[in-house]
PDB file of C-alpha atoms in Angstrom:
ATOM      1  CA  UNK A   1     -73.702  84.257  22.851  1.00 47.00           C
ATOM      2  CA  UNK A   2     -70.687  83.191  21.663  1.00 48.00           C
ATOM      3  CA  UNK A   3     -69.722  81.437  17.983  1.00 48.00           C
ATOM      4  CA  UNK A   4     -70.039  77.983  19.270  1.00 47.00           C
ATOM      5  CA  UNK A   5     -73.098  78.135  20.726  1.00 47.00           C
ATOM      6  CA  UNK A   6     -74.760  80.162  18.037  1.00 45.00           C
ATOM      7  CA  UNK A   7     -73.153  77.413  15.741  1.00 41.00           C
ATOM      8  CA  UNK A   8     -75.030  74.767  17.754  1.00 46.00           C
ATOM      9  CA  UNK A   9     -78.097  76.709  17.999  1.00 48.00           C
ATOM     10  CA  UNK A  10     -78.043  77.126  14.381  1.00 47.00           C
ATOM     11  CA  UNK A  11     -77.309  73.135  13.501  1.00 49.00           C
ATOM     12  CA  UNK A  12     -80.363  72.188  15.957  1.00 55.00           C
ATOM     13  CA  UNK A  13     -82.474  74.874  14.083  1.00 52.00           C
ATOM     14  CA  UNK A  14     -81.432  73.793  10.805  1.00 52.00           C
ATOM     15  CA  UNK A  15     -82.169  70.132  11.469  1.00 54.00           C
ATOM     16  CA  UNK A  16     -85.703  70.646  13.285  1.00 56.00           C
ATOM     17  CA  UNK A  17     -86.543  72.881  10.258  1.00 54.00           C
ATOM     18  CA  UNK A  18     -84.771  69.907   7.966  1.00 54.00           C
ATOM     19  CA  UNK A  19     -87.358  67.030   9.844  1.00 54.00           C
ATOM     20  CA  UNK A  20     -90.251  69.768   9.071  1.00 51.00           C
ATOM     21  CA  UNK A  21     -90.036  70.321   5.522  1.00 49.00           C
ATOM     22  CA  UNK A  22     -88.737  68.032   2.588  1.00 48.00           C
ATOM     23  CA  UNK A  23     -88.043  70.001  -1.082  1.00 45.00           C
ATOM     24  CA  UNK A  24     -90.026  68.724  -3.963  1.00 46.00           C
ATOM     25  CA  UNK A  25     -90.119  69.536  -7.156  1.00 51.00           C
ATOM     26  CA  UNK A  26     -89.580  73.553  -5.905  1.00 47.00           C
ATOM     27  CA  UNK A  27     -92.666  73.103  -3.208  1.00 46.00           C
ATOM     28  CA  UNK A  28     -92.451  71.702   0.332  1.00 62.00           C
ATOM     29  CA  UNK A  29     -94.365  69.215   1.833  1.00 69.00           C
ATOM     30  CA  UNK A  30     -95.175  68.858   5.296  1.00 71.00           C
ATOM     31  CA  UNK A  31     -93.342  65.151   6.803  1.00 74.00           C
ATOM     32  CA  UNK A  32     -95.678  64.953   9.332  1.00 79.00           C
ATOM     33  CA  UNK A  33     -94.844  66.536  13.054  1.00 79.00           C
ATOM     34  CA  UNK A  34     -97.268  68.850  13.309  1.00 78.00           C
ATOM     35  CA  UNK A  35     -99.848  66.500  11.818  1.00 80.00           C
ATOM     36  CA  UNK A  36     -98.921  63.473  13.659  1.00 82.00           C
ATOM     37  CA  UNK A  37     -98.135  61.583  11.199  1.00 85.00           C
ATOM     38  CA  UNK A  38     -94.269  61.428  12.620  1.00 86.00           C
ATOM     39  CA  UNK A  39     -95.470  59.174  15.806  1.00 90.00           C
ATOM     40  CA  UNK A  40     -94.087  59.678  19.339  1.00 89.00           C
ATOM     41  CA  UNK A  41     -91.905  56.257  18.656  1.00 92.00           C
ATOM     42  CA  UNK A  42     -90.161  58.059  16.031  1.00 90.00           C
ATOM     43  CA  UNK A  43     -89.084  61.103  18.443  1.00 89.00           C
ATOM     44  CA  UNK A  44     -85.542  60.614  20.122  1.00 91.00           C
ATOM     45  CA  UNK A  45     -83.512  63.429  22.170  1.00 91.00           C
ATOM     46  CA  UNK A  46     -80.088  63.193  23.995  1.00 91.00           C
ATOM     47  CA  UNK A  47     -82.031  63.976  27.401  1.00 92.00           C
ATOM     48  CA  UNK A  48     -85.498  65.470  28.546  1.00 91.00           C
ATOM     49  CA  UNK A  49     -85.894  67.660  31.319  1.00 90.00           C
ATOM     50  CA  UNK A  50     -88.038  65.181  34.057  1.00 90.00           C
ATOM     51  CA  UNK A  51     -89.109  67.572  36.989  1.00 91.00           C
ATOM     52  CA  UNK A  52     -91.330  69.382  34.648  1.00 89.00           C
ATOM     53  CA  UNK A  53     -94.611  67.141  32.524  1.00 89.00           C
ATOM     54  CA  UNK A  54     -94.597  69.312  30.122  1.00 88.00           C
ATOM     55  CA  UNK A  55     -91.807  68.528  28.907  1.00 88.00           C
ATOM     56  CA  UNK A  56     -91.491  65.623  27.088  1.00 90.00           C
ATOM     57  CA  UNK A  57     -89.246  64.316  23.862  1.00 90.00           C
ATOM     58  CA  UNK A  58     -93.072  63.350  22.357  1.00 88.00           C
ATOM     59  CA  UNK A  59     -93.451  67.085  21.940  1.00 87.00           C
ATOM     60  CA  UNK A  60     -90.908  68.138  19.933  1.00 86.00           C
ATOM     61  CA  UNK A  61     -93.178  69.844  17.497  1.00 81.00           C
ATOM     62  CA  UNK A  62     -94.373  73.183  16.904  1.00 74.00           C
ATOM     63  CA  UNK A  63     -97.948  74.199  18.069  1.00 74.00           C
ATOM     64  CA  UNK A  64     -97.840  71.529  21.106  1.00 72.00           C
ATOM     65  CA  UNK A  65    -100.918  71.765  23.281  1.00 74.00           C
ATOM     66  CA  UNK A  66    -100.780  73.714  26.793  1.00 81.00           C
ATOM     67  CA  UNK A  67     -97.529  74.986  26.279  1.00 80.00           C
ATOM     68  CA  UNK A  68     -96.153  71.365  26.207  1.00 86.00           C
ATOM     69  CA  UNK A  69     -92.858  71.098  24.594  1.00 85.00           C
ATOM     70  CA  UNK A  70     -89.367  68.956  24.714  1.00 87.00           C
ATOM     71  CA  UNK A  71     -86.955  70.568  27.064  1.00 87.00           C
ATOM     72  CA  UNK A  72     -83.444  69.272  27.282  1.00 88.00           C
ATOM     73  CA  UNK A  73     -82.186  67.650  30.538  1.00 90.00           C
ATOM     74  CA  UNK A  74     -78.933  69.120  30.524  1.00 89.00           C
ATOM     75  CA  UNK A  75     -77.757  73.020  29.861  1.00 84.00           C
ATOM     76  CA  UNK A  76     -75.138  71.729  26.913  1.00 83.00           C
ATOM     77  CA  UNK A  77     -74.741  73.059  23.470  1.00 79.00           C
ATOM     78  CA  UNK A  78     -74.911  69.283  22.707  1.00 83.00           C
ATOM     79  CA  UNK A  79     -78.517  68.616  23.289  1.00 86.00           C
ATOM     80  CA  UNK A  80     -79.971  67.082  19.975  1.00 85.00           C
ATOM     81  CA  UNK A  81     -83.266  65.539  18.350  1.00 84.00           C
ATOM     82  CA  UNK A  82     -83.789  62.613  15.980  1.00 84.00           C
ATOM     83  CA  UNK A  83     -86.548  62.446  13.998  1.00 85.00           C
ATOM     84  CA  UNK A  84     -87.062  58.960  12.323  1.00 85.00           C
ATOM     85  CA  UNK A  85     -88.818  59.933   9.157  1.00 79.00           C
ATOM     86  CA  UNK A  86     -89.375  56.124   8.204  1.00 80.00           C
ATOM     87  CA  UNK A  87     -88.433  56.671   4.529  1.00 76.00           C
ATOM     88  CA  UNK A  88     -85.030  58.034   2.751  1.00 75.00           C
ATOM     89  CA  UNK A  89     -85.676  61.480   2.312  1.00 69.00           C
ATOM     90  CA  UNK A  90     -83.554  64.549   0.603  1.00 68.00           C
ATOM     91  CA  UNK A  91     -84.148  67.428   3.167  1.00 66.00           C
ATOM     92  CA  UNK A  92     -82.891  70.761   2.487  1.00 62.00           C
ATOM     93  CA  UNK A  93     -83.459  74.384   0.648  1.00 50.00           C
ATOM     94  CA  UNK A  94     -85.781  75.478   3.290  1.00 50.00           C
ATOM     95  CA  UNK A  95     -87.067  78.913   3.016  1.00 50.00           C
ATOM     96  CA  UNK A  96     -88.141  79.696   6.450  1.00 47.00           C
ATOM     97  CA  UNK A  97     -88.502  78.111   9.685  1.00 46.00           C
ATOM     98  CA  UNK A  98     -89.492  78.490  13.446  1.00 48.00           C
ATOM     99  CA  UNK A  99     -87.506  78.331  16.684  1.00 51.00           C
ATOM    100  CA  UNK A 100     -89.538  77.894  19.961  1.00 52.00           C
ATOM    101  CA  UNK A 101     -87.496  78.591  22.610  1.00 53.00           C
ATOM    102  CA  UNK A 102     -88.641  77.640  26.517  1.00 52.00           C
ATOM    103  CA  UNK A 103     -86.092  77.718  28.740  1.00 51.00           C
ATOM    104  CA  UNK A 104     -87.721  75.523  31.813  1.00 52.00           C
ATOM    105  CA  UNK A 105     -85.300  75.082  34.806  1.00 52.00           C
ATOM    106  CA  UNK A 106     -82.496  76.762  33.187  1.00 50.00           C
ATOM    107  CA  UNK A 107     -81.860  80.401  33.166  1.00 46.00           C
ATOM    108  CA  UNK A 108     -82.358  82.062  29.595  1.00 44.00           C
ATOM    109  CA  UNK A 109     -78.849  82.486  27.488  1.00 42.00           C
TER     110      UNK A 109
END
């Protein structure tokens, strides 16, 4: 993999691990994706893969039923997710965080 991608690959971690965890007062506090409380509405990607239903930009979270998951349209380091936390929040300081990969369509990197 070379530095650019793993650069990319590490700013897309870093943000999806950002949307899942806010620092407060030196605990975190789940924002809501894996509880629902961060609606579908609030979910935005740069593309979603179409030819497959279980992929979808409303399951961009961790633990999605059935396998179910967002997969990007495109095989670009550019890919992205928004997450519209509906409040100004300071994210940051996390201390761990997952990475699901699923590689539908594309062949693994």
């Amino acid at each position: 993999m070379g530095r650019r991608r793993r650069v990319y690959a590490g700013l897309l971690t870093s943000l999806l691990a950002a949307a899942l965890l806010r620092q407060t007062e030196g605990c975190s506090e789940p924002l809501g994706l894996m509880t629902g409380e961060v609606e579908d509405w609030q979910v935005a990607a740069s593309s979603t893969l179409t030819s497959d239903p279980k992929c979808n930009t409303k399951y961009a979270r961790l633990h999605g039923p059935n396998g179910k998951a967002w997969c990007a349209g495109y095989k670009r380091e550019a890919e992205w997710l928004l997450i519209d936390l509906g409040v100004e929040a300071t994210v940051g300081h996390q201390r761990g965080f997952t990475t699901v990969a699923i590689f539908r369509g594309f062949p693994q990197i």
